XYZ file of C-alpha atoms in Angstrom:
456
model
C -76.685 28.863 17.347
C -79.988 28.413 19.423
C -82.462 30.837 20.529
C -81.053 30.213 24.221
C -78.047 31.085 23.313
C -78.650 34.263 21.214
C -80.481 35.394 23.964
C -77.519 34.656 26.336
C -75.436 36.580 23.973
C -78.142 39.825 23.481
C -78.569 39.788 27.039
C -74.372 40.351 27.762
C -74.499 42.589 25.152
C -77.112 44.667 26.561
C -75.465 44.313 30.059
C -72.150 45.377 28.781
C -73.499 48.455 27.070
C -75.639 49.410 30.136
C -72.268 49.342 32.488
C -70.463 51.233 29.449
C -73.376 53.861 29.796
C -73.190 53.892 32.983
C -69.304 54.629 33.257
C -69.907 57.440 30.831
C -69.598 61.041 32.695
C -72.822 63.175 31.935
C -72.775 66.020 29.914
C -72.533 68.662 32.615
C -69.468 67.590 33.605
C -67.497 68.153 30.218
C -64.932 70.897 30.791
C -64.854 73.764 29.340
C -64.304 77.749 30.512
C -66.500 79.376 32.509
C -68.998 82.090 31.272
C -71.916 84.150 31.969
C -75.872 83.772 31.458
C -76.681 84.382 28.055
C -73.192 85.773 26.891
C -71.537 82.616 27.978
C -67.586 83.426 27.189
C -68.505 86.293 24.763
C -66.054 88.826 27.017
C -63.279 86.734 26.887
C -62.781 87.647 23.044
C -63.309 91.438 23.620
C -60.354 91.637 25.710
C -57.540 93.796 24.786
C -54.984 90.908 25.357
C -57.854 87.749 25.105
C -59.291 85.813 22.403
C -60.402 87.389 19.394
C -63.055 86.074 16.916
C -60.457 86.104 13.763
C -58.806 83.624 15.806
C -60.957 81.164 16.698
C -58.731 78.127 15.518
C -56.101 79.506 17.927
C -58.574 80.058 20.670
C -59.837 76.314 20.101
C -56.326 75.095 20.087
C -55.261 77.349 23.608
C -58.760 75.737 24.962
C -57.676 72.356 23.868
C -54.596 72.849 25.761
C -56.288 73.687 28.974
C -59.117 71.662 29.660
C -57.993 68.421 26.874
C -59.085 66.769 23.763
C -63.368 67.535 24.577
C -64.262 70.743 26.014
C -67.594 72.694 25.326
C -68.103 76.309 25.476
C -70.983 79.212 24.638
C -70.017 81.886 23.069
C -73.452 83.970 23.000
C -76.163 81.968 21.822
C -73.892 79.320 20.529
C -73.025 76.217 22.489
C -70.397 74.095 20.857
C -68.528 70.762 22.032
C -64.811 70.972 20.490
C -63.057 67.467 19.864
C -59.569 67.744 19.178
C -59.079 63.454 18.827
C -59.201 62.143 15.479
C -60.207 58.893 16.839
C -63.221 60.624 18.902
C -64.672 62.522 16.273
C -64.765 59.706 14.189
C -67.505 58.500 15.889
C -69.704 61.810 15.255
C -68.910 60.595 11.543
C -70.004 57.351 11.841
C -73.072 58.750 13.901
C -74.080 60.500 10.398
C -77.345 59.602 8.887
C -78.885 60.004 5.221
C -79.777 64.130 6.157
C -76.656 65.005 8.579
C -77.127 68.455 10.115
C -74.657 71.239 10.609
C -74.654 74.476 11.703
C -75.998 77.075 9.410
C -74.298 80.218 8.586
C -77.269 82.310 10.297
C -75.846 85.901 8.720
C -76.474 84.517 4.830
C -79.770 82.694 6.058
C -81.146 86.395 7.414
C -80.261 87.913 4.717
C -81.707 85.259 2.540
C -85.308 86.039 4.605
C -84.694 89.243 3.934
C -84.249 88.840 0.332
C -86.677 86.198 -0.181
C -84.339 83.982 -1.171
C -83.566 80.263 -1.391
C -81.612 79.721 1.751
C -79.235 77.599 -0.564
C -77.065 74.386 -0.803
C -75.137 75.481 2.033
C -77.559 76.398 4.488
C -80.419 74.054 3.845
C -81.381 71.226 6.092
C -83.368 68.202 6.059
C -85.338 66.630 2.704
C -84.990 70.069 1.567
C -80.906 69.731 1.267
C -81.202 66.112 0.245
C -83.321 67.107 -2.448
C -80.918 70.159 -3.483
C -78.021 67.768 -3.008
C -79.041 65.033 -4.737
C -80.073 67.106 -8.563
C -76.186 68.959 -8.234
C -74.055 65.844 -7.183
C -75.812 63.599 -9.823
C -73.439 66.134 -12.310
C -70.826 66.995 -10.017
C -69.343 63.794 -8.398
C -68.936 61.827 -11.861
C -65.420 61.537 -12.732
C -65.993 62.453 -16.575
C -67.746 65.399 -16.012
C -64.835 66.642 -14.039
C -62.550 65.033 -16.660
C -64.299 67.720 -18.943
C -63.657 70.388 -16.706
C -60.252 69.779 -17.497
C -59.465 71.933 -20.385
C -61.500 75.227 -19.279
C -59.524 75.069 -16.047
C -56.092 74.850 -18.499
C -57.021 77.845 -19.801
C -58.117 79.898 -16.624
C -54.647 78.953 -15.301
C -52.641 80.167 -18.942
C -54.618 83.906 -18.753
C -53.735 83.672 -14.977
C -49.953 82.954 -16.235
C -50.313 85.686 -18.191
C -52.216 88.450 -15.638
C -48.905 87.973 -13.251
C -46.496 88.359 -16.075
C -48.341 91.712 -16.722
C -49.006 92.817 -13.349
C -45.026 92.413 -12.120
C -43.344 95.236 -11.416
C -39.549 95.615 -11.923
C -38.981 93.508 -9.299
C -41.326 90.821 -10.559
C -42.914 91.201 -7.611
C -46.927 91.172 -7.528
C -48.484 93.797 -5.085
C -51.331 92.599 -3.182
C -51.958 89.747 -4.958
C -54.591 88.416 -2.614
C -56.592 91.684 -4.330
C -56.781 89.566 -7.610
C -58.793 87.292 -6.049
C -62.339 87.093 -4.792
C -63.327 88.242 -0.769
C -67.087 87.585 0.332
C -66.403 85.599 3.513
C -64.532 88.468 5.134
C -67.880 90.613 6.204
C -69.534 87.502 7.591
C -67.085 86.610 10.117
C -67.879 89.394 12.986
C -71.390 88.265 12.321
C -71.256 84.852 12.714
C -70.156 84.291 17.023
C -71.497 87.970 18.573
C -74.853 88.296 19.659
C -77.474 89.011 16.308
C -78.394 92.359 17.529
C -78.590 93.030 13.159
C -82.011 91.259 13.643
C -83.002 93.426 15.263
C -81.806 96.774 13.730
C -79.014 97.407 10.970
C -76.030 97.679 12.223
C -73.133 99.266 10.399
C -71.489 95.574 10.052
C -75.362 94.133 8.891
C -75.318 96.754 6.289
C -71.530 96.446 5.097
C -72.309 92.518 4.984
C -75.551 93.116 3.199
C -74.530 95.993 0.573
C -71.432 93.143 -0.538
C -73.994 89.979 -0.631
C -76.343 92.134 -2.517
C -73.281 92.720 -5.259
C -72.365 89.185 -4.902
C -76.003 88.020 -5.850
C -76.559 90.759 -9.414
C -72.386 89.669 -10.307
C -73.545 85.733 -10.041
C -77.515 86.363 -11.281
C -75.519 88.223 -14.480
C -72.917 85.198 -14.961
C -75.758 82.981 -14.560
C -78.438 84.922 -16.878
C -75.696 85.235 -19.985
C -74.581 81.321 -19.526
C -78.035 80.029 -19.790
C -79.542 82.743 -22.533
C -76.776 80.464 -24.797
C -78.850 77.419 -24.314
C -81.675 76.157 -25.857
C -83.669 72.927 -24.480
C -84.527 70.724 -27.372
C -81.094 72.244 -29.560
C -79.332 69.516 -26.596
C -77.620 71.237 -23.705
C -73.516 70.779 -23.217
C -72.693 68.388 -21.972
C -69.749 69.621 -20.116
C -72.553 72.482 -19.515
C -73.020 71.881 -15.639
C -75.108 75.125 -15.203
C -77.542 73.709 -18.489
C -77.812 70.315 -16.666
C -78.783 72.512 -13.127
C -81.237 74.642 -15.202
C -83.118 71.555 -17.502
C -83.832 70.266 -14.369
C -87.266 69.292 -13.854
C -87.443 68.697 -10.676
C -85.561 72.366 -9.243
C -87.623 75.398 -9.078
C -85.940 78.803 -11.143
C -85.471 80.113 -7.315
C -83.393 76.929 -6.107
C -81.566 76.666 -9.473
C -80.149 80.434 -8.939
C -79.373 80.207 -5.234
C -77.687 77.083 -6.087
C -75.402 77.835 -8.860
C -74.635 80.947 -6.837
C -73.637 79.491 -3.371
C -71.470 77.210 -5.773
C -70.021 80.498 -7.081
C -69.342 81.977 -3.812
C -67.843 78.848 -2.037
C -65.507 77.636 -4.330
C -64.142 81.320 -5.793
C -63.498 81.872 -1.963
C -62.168 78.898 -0.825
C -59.858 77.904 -3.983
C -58.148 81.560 -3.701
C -57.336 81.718 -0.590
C -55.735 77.800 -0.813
C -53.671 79.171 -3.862
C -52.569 82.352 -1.754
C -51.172 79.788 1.157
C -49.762 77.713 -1.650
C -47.732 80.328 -3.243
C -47.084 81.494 -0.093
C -45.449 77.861 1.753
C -43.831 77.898 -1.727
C -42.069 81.161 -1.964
C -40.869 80.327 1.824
C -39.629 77.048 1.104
C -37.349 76.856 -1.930
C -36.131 73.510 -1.504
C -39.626 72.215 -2.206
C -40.425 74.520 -4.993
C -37.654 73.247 -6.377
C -38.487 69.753 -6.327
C -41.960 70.648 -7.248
C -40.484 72.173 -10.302
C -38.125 68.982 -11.430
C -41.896 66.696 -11.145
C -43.768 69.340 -13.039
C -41.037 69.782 -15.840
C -40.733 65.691 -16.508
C -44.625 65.593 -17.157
C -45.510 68.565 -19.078
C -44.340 71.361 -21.478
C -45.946 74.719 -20.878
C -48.451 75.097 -23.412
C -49.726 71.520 -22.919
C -52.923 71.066 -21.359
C -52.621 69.166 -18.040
C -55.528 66.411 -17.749
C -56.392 64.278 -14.664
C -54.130 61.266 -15.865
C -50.785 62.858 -16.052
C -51.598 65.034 -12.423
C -51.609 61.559 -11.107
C -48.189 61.002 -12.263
C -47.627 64.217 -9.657
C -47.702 62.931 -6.354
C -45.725 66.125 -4.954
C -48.020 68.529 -6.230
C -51.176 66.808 -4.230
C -48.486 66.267 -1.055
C -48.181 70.240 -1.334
C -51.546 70.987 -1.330
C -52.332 68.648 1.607
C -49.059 69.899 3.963
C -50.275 73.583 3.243
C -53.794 72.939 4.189
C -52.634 71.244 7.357
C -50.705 74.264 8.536
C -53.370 76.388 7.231
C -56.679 74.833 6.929
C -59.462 76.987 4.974
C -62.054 75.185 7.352
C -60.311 75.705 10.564
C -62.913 72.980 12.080
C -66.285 71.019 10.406
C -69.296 69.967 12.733
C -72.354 68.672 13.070
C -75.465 68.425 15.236
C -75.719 65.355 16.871
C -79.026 63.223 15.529
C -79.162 61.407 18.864
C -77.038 61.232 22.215
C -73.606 59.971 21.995
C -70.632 58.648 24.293
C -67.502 60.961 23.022
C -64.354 61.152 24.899
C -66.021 59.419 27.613
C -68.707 62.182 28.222
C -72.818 61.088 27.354
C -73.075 64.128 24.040
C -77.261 64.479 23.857
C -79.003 64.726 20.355
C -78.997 68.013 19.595
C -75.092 69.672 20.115
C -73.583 71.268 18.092
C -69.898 69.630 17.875
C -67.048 70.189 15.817
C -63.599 68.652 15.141
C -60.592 70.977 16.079
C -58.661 70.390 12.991
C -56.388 73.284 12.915
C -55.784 71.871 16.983
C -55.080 68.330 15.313
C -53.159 68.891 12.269
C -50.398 70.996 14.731
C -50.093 68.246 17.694
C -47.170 66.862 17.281
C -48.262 63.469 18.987
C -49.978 63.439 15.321
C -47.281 65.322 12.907
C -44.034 65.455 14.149
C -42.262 68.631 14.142
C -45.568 70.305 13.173
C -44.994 73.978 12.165
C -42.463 73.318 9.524
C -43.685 72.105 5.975
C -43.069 68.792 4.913
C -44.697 67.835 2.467
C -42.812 64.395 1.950
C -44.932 63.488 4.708
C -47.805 62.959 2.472
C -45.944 60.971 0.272
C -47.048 56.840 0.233
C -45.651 54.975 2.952
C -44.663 57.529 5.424
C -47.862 58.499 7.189
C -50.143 56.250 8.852
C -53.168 55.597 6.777
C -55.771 57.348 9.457
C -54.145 60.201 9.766
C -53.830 60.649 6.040
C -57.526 60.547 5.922
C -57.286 63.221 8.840
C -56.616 65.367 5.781
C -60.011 64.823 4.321
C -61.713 66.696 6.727
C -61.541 69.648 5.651
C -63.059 69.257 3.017
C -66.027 67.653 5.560
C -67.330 64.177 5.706
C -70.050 61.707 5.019
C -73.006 62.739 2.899
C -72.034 66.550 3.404
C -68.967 66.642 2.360
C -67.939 69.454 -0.061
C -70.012 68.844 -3.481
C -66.584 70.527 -5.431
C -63.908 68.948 -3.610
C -62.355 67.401 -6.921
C -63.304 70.356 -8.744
C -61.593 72.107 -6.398
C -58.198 69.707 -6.143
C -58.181 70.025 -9.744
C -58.362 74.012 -10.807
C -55.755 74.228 -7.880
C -52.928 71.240 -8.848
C -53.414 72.664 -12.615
C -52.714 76.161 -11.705
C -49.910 75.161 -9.170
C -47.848 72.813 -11.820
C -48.841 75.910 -14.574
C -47.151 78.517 -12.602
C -44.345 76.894 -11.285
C -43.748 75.803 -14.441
C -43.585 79.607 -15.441
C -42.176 80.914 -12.501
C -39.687 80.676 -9.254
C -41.215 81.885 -6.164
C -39.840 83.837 -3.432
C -41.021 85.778 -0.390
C -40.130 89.342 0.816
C -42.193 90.582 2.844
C -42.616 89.650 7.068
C -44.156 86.584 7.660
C -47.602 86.021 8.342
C -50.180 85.210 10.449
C -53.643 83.180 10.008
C -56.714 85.362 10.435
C -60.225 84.218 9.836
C -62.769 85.559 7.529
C -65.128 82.477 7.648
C -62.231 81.014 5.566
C -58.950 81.025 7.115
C -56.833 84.008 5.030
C -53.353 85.814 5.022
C -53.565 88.801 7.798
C -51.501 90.995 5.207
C -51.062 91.584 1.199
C -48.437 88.747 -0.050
C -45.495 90.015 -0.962
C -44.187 87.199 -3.326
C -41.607 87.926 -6.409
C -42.695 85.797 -9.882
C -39.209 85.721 -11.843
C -39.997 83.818 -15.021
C -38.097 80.719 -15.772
């Protein structure tokens, strides 16, 4: 090709994106509800009968409704673009580059000022979070180490076996079984949308979220301290020993190394209990499936066997159920980012800067997407009978691109084992009223489980 003619071709190309530009509809003129200086649409979710803050996937999704797949809105200080297209948000992803930005959880980052703490894995930014990042997922993301993980997590799930079978009553049904599992996320959640009046004096809701972070911090500091006074540097450190790879680390600092292994604490004992809960919980309501789930878990294992990560891929249900239940109720009811530089989504020009997030919980219910949405189907999942984009639709919430949740397979892994162990053990039922999806930064039950564990 000549110069003349790559020129020729540069020149259409730069034509053609200047009309495509030009086409685009300017920020200003994205839809969204109307608010107040300031406040924004803070009101609207104070209302007796409005939109409340424990709902925000709902409110996204009634938003979605009204003004279509982009809207923005401020809610106090907090200007957000919601996308509820799969296709549309997938160019934020591939927008991403090597230190994406997100939205920090500004409660935990006060009260890490406050504390003079590390602000964490979570809530860092920048070369600061690439350099965090980069020391936990060279341990985290290889398959063996996980592969080790394997037979620890057996045993968690066996004395879990064994808690339920104690804790049953006559029934064999557990009460309040969401209370044997960890809550943290639950005092953030008011914090996070209202205006952050707990900067300027402690409120009652400041201080409730403070006094629990500050038990949070000794429990994981005393975990931490008694894991690592066992290990000696030169005696050769585990090497399924992820906390003795974190703290041999040269190049982390004692402070980064403890707010570390403790966000790690926090997000995945949060996030992995609640999944479990809506597991049982899509279980118990859906016999036909438990069933089924019981006849693939009985041909690969006997109870006392140790499940490893080669026969849970001869399980293809029990990953199915964990996907279906996390569409209907997603722990991240949405993921985000801030925009590194403008952007043309859904036809509107997005500048660098916004904060805009994908309406999964919106998505994963439209039943343009998943047809006949609110029932669970996990079948759906299975190879061949879902369109291969929107089977990667399911990966978001676990986020995307370089961001994307350091435990995911940890994660997947502690929750297929303890699914296949206690089905294995026991037949699920429910019997209590149904319920509803309420968020406490993670999307949780709005009522103790009532769910009966007869033993096989």
């Amino acid at each position: 090709m000549t110069v003349e003619n790559l020129t020729e071709q540069w020149t259409k190309s730069e034509k053609a994106s200047e009309d495509s530009y030009a086409s685009t509809k300017q920020f200003h003129q994205v839809p969204g509800p109307t608010g107040f200086p300031v406040i924004g649409t803070l009101l609207d979710y104070f209302k007796k009968d409005g939109l409340k803050f424990s709902k925000m996937f709902e409110a996204y999704r009634q938003r979605s409704l009204q003004f279509g797949p982009i809207f923005k809105e401020k809610i106090g200080p907090i200007e957000t673009v919601v996308v509820s297209d799969p296709d549309e948000y997938a160019k934020v992803i591939r927008s991403e580059g090597r230190h994406p930005v997100r939205r920090q959880m500004e409660p935990m980052v006060f009260y890490r000022e406050q504390r003079d703490l590390e602000p964490g894995l979570v809530n860092s930014q920048g070369e600061h979070w690439h350099h965090l990042r980069s020391a936990v997922s060279k341990h985290m993301l290889k398959l063996q180490t996980i592969n080790r993980f394997s037979s620890p997590v057996n045993s968690v799930a066996k004395d879990f076996v064994r808690r339920i079978h104690e804790i049953k009553d006559s029934e064999n049904e557990v009460a309040g079984i969401e209370t044997e599992v960890f809550n943290y996320f639950r005092h953030m959640q008011p914090l996070m949308y209202n205006l952050p009046f707990y900067k300027l004096f402690r409120t009652k809701r400041w201080i409730d979220y403070e006094t629990h972070s500050d038990e949070v911090m000794r429990i994981g500091r005393q975990l931490f301290d008694q894991r690592i006074s066992s290990l000696t540097p030169g005696e050769g450190v585990s090497p399924s020993s992820f906390l003795g790879q974190l703290f041999f680390n040269e190049n982390l600092s004692a402070t980064e190394v403890t707010g570390t292994a403790v966000d790690l604490l926090m997000a995945a004992v949060e996030t992995t209990s609640n999944a479990l809960l809506w597991c049982l919980y899509c279980l118990a309501n859906n016999m036909d499936v438990q069933e089924r789930l019981f006849q693939e878990v009985d041909s690969v294992f006997q109870l006392e066997e140790n499940l490893s990560q080669e026969s849970l891929t001869q399980m293809p249900l029990i990953r199915a159920v964990l996907k279906e239940t996390f569409r209907l109720y997603p722990i991240t009811y949405a993921t985000s980012r801030i925009l590194p530089r403008d952007l043309e989504v859904g036809g509107y020009n997005i500048p660098a800067g916004t904060h805009i997030q994908a309406n999964l919980y919106g998505m994963f219910r439209d039943a343009s997407y998943f047809p006949d949405p609110e029932s669970f189907k996990p079948e759906r999942w299975l190879r061949g009978n879902m369109d291969s984009n929107l089977q990667s639709l399911s990966n978001l919430i676990w986020g995307h691109g370089p961001r994307m949740c350091i435990g995911r397979r940890f994660a997947e892994m502690e929750l297929h084992i303890l699914l296949a162990k206690l089905i294995h053990s026991f037949k699920l039922s429910y019997t209590g009223d149904a319920v509803e999806p309420v968020l406490n930064t993670v999307m949780t039950p709005d009522r103790p489980l009532q769910i009966s564990f007869s033993p096989r």
